[in-house]
Amino acid sequence: MNNNIKRIGVFTSGGDAPGMNAGIRAVVRTATYHGIEVVGIRRGYQGMIDNDFIELKTRSVANIIQLGGTMLKTARCEEFRSVEGRTKAANNLRKRKIDGLVCIGGNGSYTGAMKLYEEHQIPTMGIPGTIDNDLFGTDFTIGYDTAINTAVDAIDKIRDTAGSHNRVFMVEVMGRDSGFIAMAVGISGGAEAIFIPEDTNEMELLLSHFKNASRRNKSFSIVVVAEGDRQGGALAIQEQLEKEFPDLDVRTTILGHIQRGGSPTARDRVLASQLGYEAVVGLLNGINSKAVGIVAGEVVHTDFIEAIGKSKNIEPRLIEMAKILSH
Ligand code: F6P
């Protein structure tokens, strides 16, 4: 263990994700077990700049494992993008005698942590916390499992009304530039079509699917659309469908931030606990500027630069399978 580290800071940054609290709990409890003090930094990098710190003890993180959101709050911080902002943050951390950090967040959060080390030598370990599952260096990110279960639950409800009215329902899900959420939700929601940014010919397929009048008269259809899809989102696809087939009764539901809330699934709680534990152990063993993840059941450490720069791809066989199963 690295004896230089006596006090660490933990923070959540970027969009919140269910399971972040379980991650904070694991960080605090692993650190205190090893005799390390923990400071919680509220509102991510913004709190670092504003001196928004709280001491965290084992009991401070009791009864939070089941809660969505983040007890430390989160923010997307413009000021931290500047050298001056980061210097202010580093000075505040030094005043608090914080000699290591654990950052729970996505790409933008890792970029900030990397710069903080380059400019001020404050070692950081990253934990992937985002519903988008778009981070390289881990099979799953914290919050993804809860988000897809929330979306599938919504689709199951939409099916009831879609069937009663013989309608086509477009359901738009989050994911920023990636289609992981849409792919999982589309497959498990039994969608007729799944629009993701990684795949380009879905519009063509959907139009040819509905050319067949018997398919248009089918009791209902569910189409899942990733918000980052190149067609411009669910409403744009609805417009194209209505133009081509005026007899179709189409509705769009944009699920939005409902996907970011709610109690984390057991899978997200376990993942967040593992990653929180491994991040502290890594930091105490002198590992720095790396994101911790789990790939094929193994704990891996990925350099921030790689985690930020490399993209994680959706398995092409999964895309192929989804097309076949939706026929
Ligand atoms: O990264 C998580 C995410 O929910 C994305 O899926 C979405 O595009 C974005 O955040 C929304 O951000 P905000 O809550 O800032 O509008």
Short mmCIF file of C-alpha atoms and ligand atoms in Angstrom, two decimals:
data_model
loop_
_atom_site.label_atom_id
_atom_site.label_comp_id
_atom_site.label_asym_id
_atom_site.label_seq_id
_atom_site.Cartn_x
_atom_site.Cartn_y
_atom_site.Cartn_z
CA MET A 1 0.00 0.00 0.00
CA ASN A 2 1.12 3.56 -0.75
CA ASN A 3 1.67 5.25 2.61
CA ASN A 4 1.88 8.73 1.10
CA ILE A 5 -1.88 8.90 0.81
CA LYS A 6 -3.58 9.86 4.06
CA ARG A 7 -6.70 11.67 2.91
CA ILE A 8 -8.70 11.30 -0.27
CA GLY A 9 -11.51 13.26 -1.90
CA VAL A 10 -14.44 11.62 -3.66
CA PHE A 11 -16.82 13.35 -6.07
CA THR A 12 -19.46 12.68 -8.71
CA SER A 13 -19.36 14.67 -11.92
CA GLY A 14 -21.35 15.07 -15.16
CA GLY A 15 -24.81 13.52 -15.49
CA ASP A 16 -25.96 11.58 -12.43
CA ALA A 17 -26.50 7.83 -12.70
CA PRO A 18 -28.30 5.36 -10.41
CA GLY A 19 -25.64 3.52 -8.41
CA MET A 20 -23.39 6.52 -7.83
CA ASN A 21 -24.34 6.45 -4.13
CA ALA A 22 -23.34 2.79 -3.89
CA GLY A 23 -19.99 3.82 -5.42
CA ILE A 24 -19.49 6.64 -2.89
CA ARG A 25 -20.32 4.24 -0.05
CA ALA A 26 -17.75 1.71 -1.30
CA VAL A 27 -15.05 4.38 -1.61
CA VAL A 28 -15.67 5.72 1.91
CA ARG A 29 -15.82 2.32 3.57
CA THR A 30 -12.79 0.88 1.77
CA ALA A 31 -10.71 3.96 2.56
CA THR A 32 -11.68 4.13 6.23
CA TYR A 33 -10.97 0.39 6.55
CA HIS A 34 -7.41 1.21 5.45
CA GLY A 35 -7.17 4.15 7.88
CA ILE A 36 -7.52 6.80 5.14
CA GLU A 37 -9.70 9.88 5.77
CA VAL A 38 -12.32 10.77 3.18
CA VAL A 39 -13.64 14.16 2.14
CA GLY A 40 -16.75 14.39 -0.03
CA ILE A 41 -16.61 17.12 -2.67
CA ARG A 42 -20.09 18.39 -3.52
CA ARG A 43 -21.16 19.32 -7.07
CA GLY A 44 -18.08 17.81 -8.72
CA TYR A 45 -15.42 20.17 -10.04
CA GLN A 46 -17.63 23.15 -9.21
CA GLY A 47 -17.49 22.21 -5.52
CA MET A 48 -13.70 21.89 -5.73
CA ILE A 49 -13.54 25.49 -6.95
CA ASP A 50 -16.16 26.72 -4.45
CA ASN A 51 -14.69 24.91 -1.41
CA ASP A 52 -17.80 22.78 -1.01
CA PHE A 53 -16.37 19.92 1.08
CA ILE A 54 -17.79 17.57 3.74
CA GLU A 55 -16.03 15.04 5.94
CA LEU A 56 -17.31 11.52 5.27
CA LYS A 57 -17.19 8.72 7.82
CA THR A 58 -18.43 5.15 7.61
CA ARG A 59 -21.78 6.16 9.10
CA SER A 60 -22.20 9.12 6.71
CA VAL A 61 -22.83 6.65 3.91
CA ALA A 62 -25.30 4.42 5.75
CA ASN A 63 -28.68 3.90 4.11
CA ILE A 64 -27.73 5.30 0.69
CA ILE A 65 -26.99 2.12 -1.31
CA GLN A 66 -30.63 1.91 -2.46
CA LEU A 67 -30.93 5.57 -3.50
CA GLY A 68 -30.79 6.97 -7.03
CA GLY A 69 -29.11 10.33 -7.75
CA THR A 70 -25.96 11.25 -5.85
CA MET A 71 -25.70 12.37 -2.21
CA LEU A 72 -22.73 14.53 -3.25
CA LYS A 73 -24.71 16.22 -6.03
CA THR A 74 -23.15 16.73 -9.43
CA ALA A 75 -22.52 19.43 -12.02
CA ARG A 76 -21.05 20.12 -15.42
CA CYS A 77 -18.47 22.83 -14.66
CA GLU A 78 -17.36 25.38 -17.27
CA GLU A 79 -14.84 27.11 -14.98
CA PHE A 80 -12.83 23.92 -14.53
CA ARG A 81 -12.12 23.88 -18.28
CA SER A 82 -9.73 26.81 -17.74
CA VAL A 83 -6.21 26.66 -16.27
CA GLU A 84 -7.26 29.28 -13.68
CA GLY A 85 -10.25 27.22 -12.59
CA ARG A 86 -8.13 24.10 -12.15
CA THR A 87 -5.48 26.03 -10.19
CA LYS A 88 -8.15 27.35 -7.82
CA ALA A 89 -9.45 23.79 -7.35
CA ALA A 90 -5.95 22.35 -6.75
CA ASN A 91 -5.16 25.03 -4.15
CA ASN A 92 -8.38 24.25 -2.30
CA LEU A 93 -7.57 20.54 -2.33
CA ARG A 94 -4.07 21.23 -0.94
CA LYS A 95 -5.47 23.44 1.82
CA ARG A 96 -7.69 20.51 2.81
CA LYS A 97 -4.62 18.17 2.69
CA ILE A 98 -6.32 15.97 0.08
CA ASP A 99 -3.60 13.89 -1.56
CA GLY A 100 -5.67 11.67 -3.86
CA LEU A 101 -9.04 11.69 -5.61
CA VAL A 102 -11.70 9.28 -6.77
CA CYS A 103 -13.83 10.66 -9.57
CA ILE A 104 -17.16 9.00 -10.48
CA GLY A 105 -18.31 10.17 -13.89
CA GLY A 106 -17.89 9.94 -17.66
CA ASN A 107 -15.53 11.14 -20.37
CA GLY A 108 -15.60 14.84 -19.46
CA SER A 109 -14.93 14.03 -15.81
CA TYR A 110 -11.92 11.87 -16.72
CA THR A 111 -10.54 14.68 -18.90
CA GLY A 112 -10.69 17.08 -15.93
CA ALA A 113 -8.97 14.56 -13.65
CA MET A 114 -6.21 13.98 -16.18
CA LYS A 115 -5.50 17.70 -16.50
CA LEU A 116 -5.49 18.12 -12.72
CA TYR A 117 -2.71 15.54 -12.49
CA GLU A 118 -0.71 16.97 -15.41
CA GLU A 119 -0.83 20.51 -14.00
CA HIS A 120 -0.92 19.88 -10.23
CA GLN A 121 0.18 16.25 -9.67
CA ILE A 122 -2.93 15.26 -7.73
CA PRO A 123 -3.40 11.51 -8.35
CA THR A 124 -6.88 10.36 -9.35
CA MET A 125 -8.67 7.09 -10.06
CA GLY A 126 -11.81 7.18 -12.21
CA ILE A 127 -14.98 5.12 -11.86
CA PRO A 128 -17.29 4.94 -14.92
CA GLY A 129 -20.62 6.43 -13.87
CA THR A 130 -23.02 7.19 -16.73
CA ILE A 131 -26.24 5.64 -17.96
CA ASP A 132 -24.88 5.78 -21.55
CA ASN A 133 -22.47 2.81 -21.19
CA ASP A 134 -20.25 4.53 -23.75
CA LEU A 135 -16.94 4.35 -21.87
CA PHE A 136 -14.02 2.31 -23.14
CA GLY A 137 -12.33 0.07 -20.55
CA THR A 138 -15.38 -1.49 -18.94
CA ASP A 139 -18.14 -3.77 -20.19
CA PHE A 140 -20.73 -1.83 -18.22
CA THR A 141 -20.92 1.60 -16.63
CA ILE A 142 -22.74 2.37 -13.38
CA GLY A 143 -26.38 3.30 -14.04
CA TYR A 144 -26.77 1.64 -17.43
CA ASP A 145 -28.58 -1.44 -16.11
CA THR A 146 -31.07 0.65 -14.11
CA ALA A 147 -31.68 3.00 -17.05
CA ILE A 148 -32.44 0.19 -19.51
CA ASN A 149 -34.75 -1.51 -17.02
CA THR A 150 -36.62 1.77 -16.49
CA ALA A 151 -36.99 2.24 -20.26
CA VAL A 152 -38.14 -1.34 -20.83
CA ASP A 153 -40.72 -0.95 -18.08
CA ALA A 154 -42.01 2.17 -19.90
CA ILE A 155 -42.17 0.30 -23.22
CA ASP A 156 -44.16 -2.52 -21.65
CA LYS A 157 -46.72 0.09 -20.59
CA ILE A 158 -46.69 1.82 -23.98
CA ARG A 159 -47.41 -1.58 -25.59
CA ASP A 160 -50.76 -1.72 -23.79
CA THR A 161 -51.97 1.57 -25.24
CA ALA A 162 -50.29 0.96 -28.64
CA GLY A 163 -52.16 -2.33 -28.96
CA SER A 164 -55.51 -0.85 -27.92
CA HIS A 165 -55.30 1.82 -30.64
CA ASN A 166 -53.45 -0.02 -33.45
CA ARG A 167 -50.71 2.58 -33.29
CA VAL A 168 -47.04 2.83 -34.13
CA PHE A 169 -45.10 4.16 -31.15
CA MET A 170 -41.71 5.79 -31.51
CA VAL A 171 -39.87 5.66 -28.19
CA GLU A 172 -36.79 7.89 -27.92
CA VAL A 173 -34.19 6.92 -25.34
CA MET A 174 -31.05 8.68 -24.08
CA GLY A 175 -27.45 7.72 -24.86
CA ARG A 176 -25.92 10.92 -26.20
CA ASP A 177 -23.84 9.79 -29.25
CA SER A 178 -24.09 6.10 -28.58
CA GLY A 179 -26.72 3.44 -29.09
CA PHE A 180 -26.07 1.09 -26.17
CA ILE A 181 -29.26 2.05 -24.32
CA ALA A 182 -31.40 1.89 -27.49
CA MET A 183 -29.99 -1.48 -28.53
CA ALA A 184 -30.63 -3.16 -25.15
CA VAL A 185 -34.04 -1.52 -24.75
CA GLY A 186 -35.08 -2.33 -28.33
CA ILE A 187 -34.13 -5.99 -28.02
CA SER A 188 -35.74 -6.49 -24.62
CA GLY A 189 -38.79 -4.38 -25.50
CA GLY A 190 -39.42 -6.46 -28.66
CA ALA A 191 -39.12 -3.44 -30.98
CA GLU A 192 -39.84 -3.68 -34.73
CA ALA A 193 -36.90 -1.37 -35.43
CA ILE A 194 -34.00 0.11 -33.46
CA PHE A 195 -32.37 3.35 -34.61
CA ILE A 196 -28.82 3.83 -33.31
CA PRO A 197 -26.04 6.19 -34.44
CA GLU A 198 -23.77 3.18 -35.13
CA ASP A 199 -26.10 1.76 -37.82
CA THR A 200 -27.16 3.63 -40.93
CA ASN A 201 -29.77 1.68 -42.92
CA GLU A 202 -32.61 1.37 -40.41
CA MET A 203 -34.82 4.04 -42.08
CA GLU A 204 -34.66 2.19 -45.39
CA LEU A 205 -35.60 -1.06 -43.65
CA LEU A 206 -38.46 0.51 -41.74
CA LEU A 207 -39.94 2.12 -44.85
CA SER A 208 -39.76 -1.14 -46.76
CA HIS A 209 -41.26 -2.95 -43.75
CA PHE A 210 -44.33 -0.69 -43.79
CA LYS A 211 -44.72 -0.85 -47.60
CA ASN A 212 -46.44 -4.12 -46.94
CA ALA A 213 -50.05 -3.13 -46.10
CA SER A 214 -50.61 -6.14 -43.85
CA ARG A 215 -47.76 -4.90 -41.66
CA ARG A 216 -49.33 -1.46 -41.49
CA ASN A 217 -52.56 -3.09 -40.32
CA LYS A 218 -50.78 -5.11 -37.64
CA SER A 219 -52.20 -4.27 -34.24
CA PHE A 220 -49.19 -2.13 -33.21
CA SER A 221 -45.47 -1.50 -33.59
CA ILE A 222 -42.78 -0.24 -31.26
CA VAL A 223 -39.78 1.59 -32.72
CA VAL A 224 -36.89 2.49 -30.39
CA VAL A 225 -34.77 5.50 -31.34
CA ALA A 226 -31.48 6.58 -29.76
CA GLU A 227 -31.43 10.35 -29.20
CA GLY A 228 -28.14 10.55 -31.14
CA ASP A 229 -29.44 8.74 -34.22
CA ARG A 230 -28.59 10.41 -37.52
CA GLN A 231 -32.23 10.75 -38.63
CA GLY A 232 -32.60 13.54 -36.06
CA GLY A 233 -34.56 11.76 -33.34
CA ALA A 234 -37.94 10.09 -32.97
CA LEU A 235 -40.05 13.08 -34.06
CA ALA A 236 -38.12 13.36 -37.34
CA ILE A 237 -38.70 9.67 -38.02
CA GLN A 238 -42.39 10.01 -37.17
CA GLU A 239 -42.62 12.84 -39.73
CA GLN A 240 -41.04 10.70 -42.45
CA LEU A 241 -43.34 7.76 -41.70
CA GLU A 242 -46.47 9.91 -41.75
CA LYS A 243 -45.44 11.47 -45.04
CA GLU A 244 -44.84 8.10 -46.65
CA PHE A 245 -47.82 6.26 -45.08
CA PRO A 246 -50.65 8.66 -44.18
CA ASP A 247 -52.78 5.71 -42.99
CA LEU A 248 -50.38 4.98 -40.09
CA ASP A 249 -51.36 6.32 -36.66
CA VAL A 250 -48.01 7.31 -35.15
CA ARG A 251 -47.14 8.70 -31.71
CA THR A 252 -43.81 9.59 -30.13
CA THR A 253 -42.76 9.28 -26.49
CA ILE A 254 -39.45 10.82 -25.43
CA LEU A 255 -38.48 9.09 -22.20
CA GLY A 256 -35.89 11.71 -21.17
CA HIS A 257 -34.58 12.07 -17.64
CA ILE A 258 -36.84 9.39 -16.18
CA GLN A 259 -34.01 7.08 -17.34
CA ARG A 260 -31.54 8.76 -14.99
CA GLY A 261 -33.60 8.37 -11.81
CA GLY A 262 -34.84 5.63 -9.53
CA SER A 263 -33.42 3.07 -7.19
CA PRO A 264 -30.40 1.28 -8.72
CA THR A 265 -30.81 -2.37 -9.75
CA ALA A 266 -28.90 -5.04 -7.81
CA ARG A 267 -26.53 -5.33 -10.77
CA ASP A 268 -25.67 -1.60 -10.61
CA ARG A 269 -25.22 -1.73 -6.84
CA VAL A 270 -22.79 -4.66 -7.10
CA LEU A 271 -20.87 -3.04 -9.97
CA ALA A 272 -20.60 0.30 -8.16
CA SER A 273 -19.46 -1.44 -4.96
CA GLN A 274 -16.76 -3.38 -6.83
CA LEU A 275 -15.52 -0.34 -8.72
CA GLY A 276 -15.50 1.89 -5.62
CA TYR A 277 -13.51 -0.70 -3.71
CA GLU A 278 -11.04 -1.24 -6.58
CA ALA A 279 -10.53 2.49 -7.14
CA VAL A 280 -9.35 3.02 -3.55
CA VAL A 281 -7.19 -0.12 -3.54
CA GLY A 282 -5.66 1.07 -6.83
CA LEU A 283 -4.94 4.54 -5.48
CA LEU A 284 -3.33 3.09 -2.35
CA ASN A 285 -1.17 0.86 -4.55
CA GLY A 286 0.17 3.86 -6.43
CA ILE A 287 -2.04 3.54 -9.53
CA ASN A 288 -2.95 6.95 -10.93
CA SER A 289 -4.76 8.61 -13.83
CA LYS A 290 -6.55 5.41 -14.69
CA ALA A 291 -10.18 4.39 -14.90
CA VAL A 292 -11.12 1.17 -13.20
CA GLY A 293 -13.48 -1.14 -15.05
CA ILE A 294 -14.57 -4.74 -15.36
CA VAL A 295 -14.01 -6.50 -18.68
CA ALA A 296 -15.08 -10.14 -19.05
CA GLY A 297 -15.23 -10.48 -15.27
CA GLU A 298 -11.70 -9.16 -14.69
CA VAL A 299 -10.80 -5.86 -13.01
CA VAL A 300 -8.86 -3.68 -15.46
CA HIS A 301 -7.19 -0.26 -15.21
CA THR A 302 -7.28 1.88 -18.36
CA ASP A 303 -5.24 5.06 -18.80
CA PHE A 304 -7.54 8.09 -18.80
CA ILE A 305 -6.20 9.09 -22.21
CA GLU A 306 -7.23 5.72 -23.63
CA ALA A 307 -10.60 5.62 -21.84
CA ILE A 308 -11.39 9.07 -23.25
CA GLY A 309 -9.99 8.55 -26.75
CA LYS A 310 -11.11 5.05 -27.66
CA SER A 311 -14.67 4.23 -28.50
CA LYS A 312 -16.52 1.19 -27.28
CA ASN A 313 -18.39 -0.49 -30.10
CA ILE A 314 -21.71 -2.25 -30.11
CA GLU A 315 -21.16 -5.87 -31.09
CA PRO A 316 -22.13 -6.12 -34.82
CA ARG A 317 -23.63 -9.57 -34.19
CA LEU A 318 -26.04 -7.98 -31.72
CA ILE A 319 -27.18 -5.47 -34.37
CA GLU A 320 -27.61 -8.30 -36.86
CA MET A 321 -29.52 -10.41 -34.34
CA ALA A 322 -31.86 -7.53 -33.44
CA LYS A 323 -32.80 -7.13 -37.11
CA ILE A 324 -33.55 -10.84 -37.49
CA LEU A 325 -35.58 -11.10 -34.29
CA SER A 326 -37.74 -8.10 -35.16
CA HIS A 327 -39.20 -9.72 -38.31
O1 F6P B 1 -24.72 11.31 -20.25
C1 F6P B 1 -25.95 11.05 -19.66
C2 F6P B 1 -27.06 11.79 -20.37
O2 F6P B 1 -28.27 11.48 -19.71
C3 F6P B 1 -27.17 11.56 -21.86
O3 F6P B 1 -27.80 10.32 -22.17
C4 F6P B 1 -27.94 12.76 -22.30
O4 F6P B 1 -27.68 13.06 -23.66
C5 F6P B 1 -27.39 13.84 -21.40
O5 F6P B 1 -26.85 13.19 -20.27
C6 F6P B 1 -28.40 14.87 -20.95
O6 F6P B 1 -27.73 15.82 -20.21
P1 F6P B 1 -28.45 16.92 -19.30
O7 F6P B 1 -29.04 16.21 -18.11
O8 F6P B 1 -27.34 17.84 -18.92
O9 F6P B 1 -29.50 17.53 -20.15
#
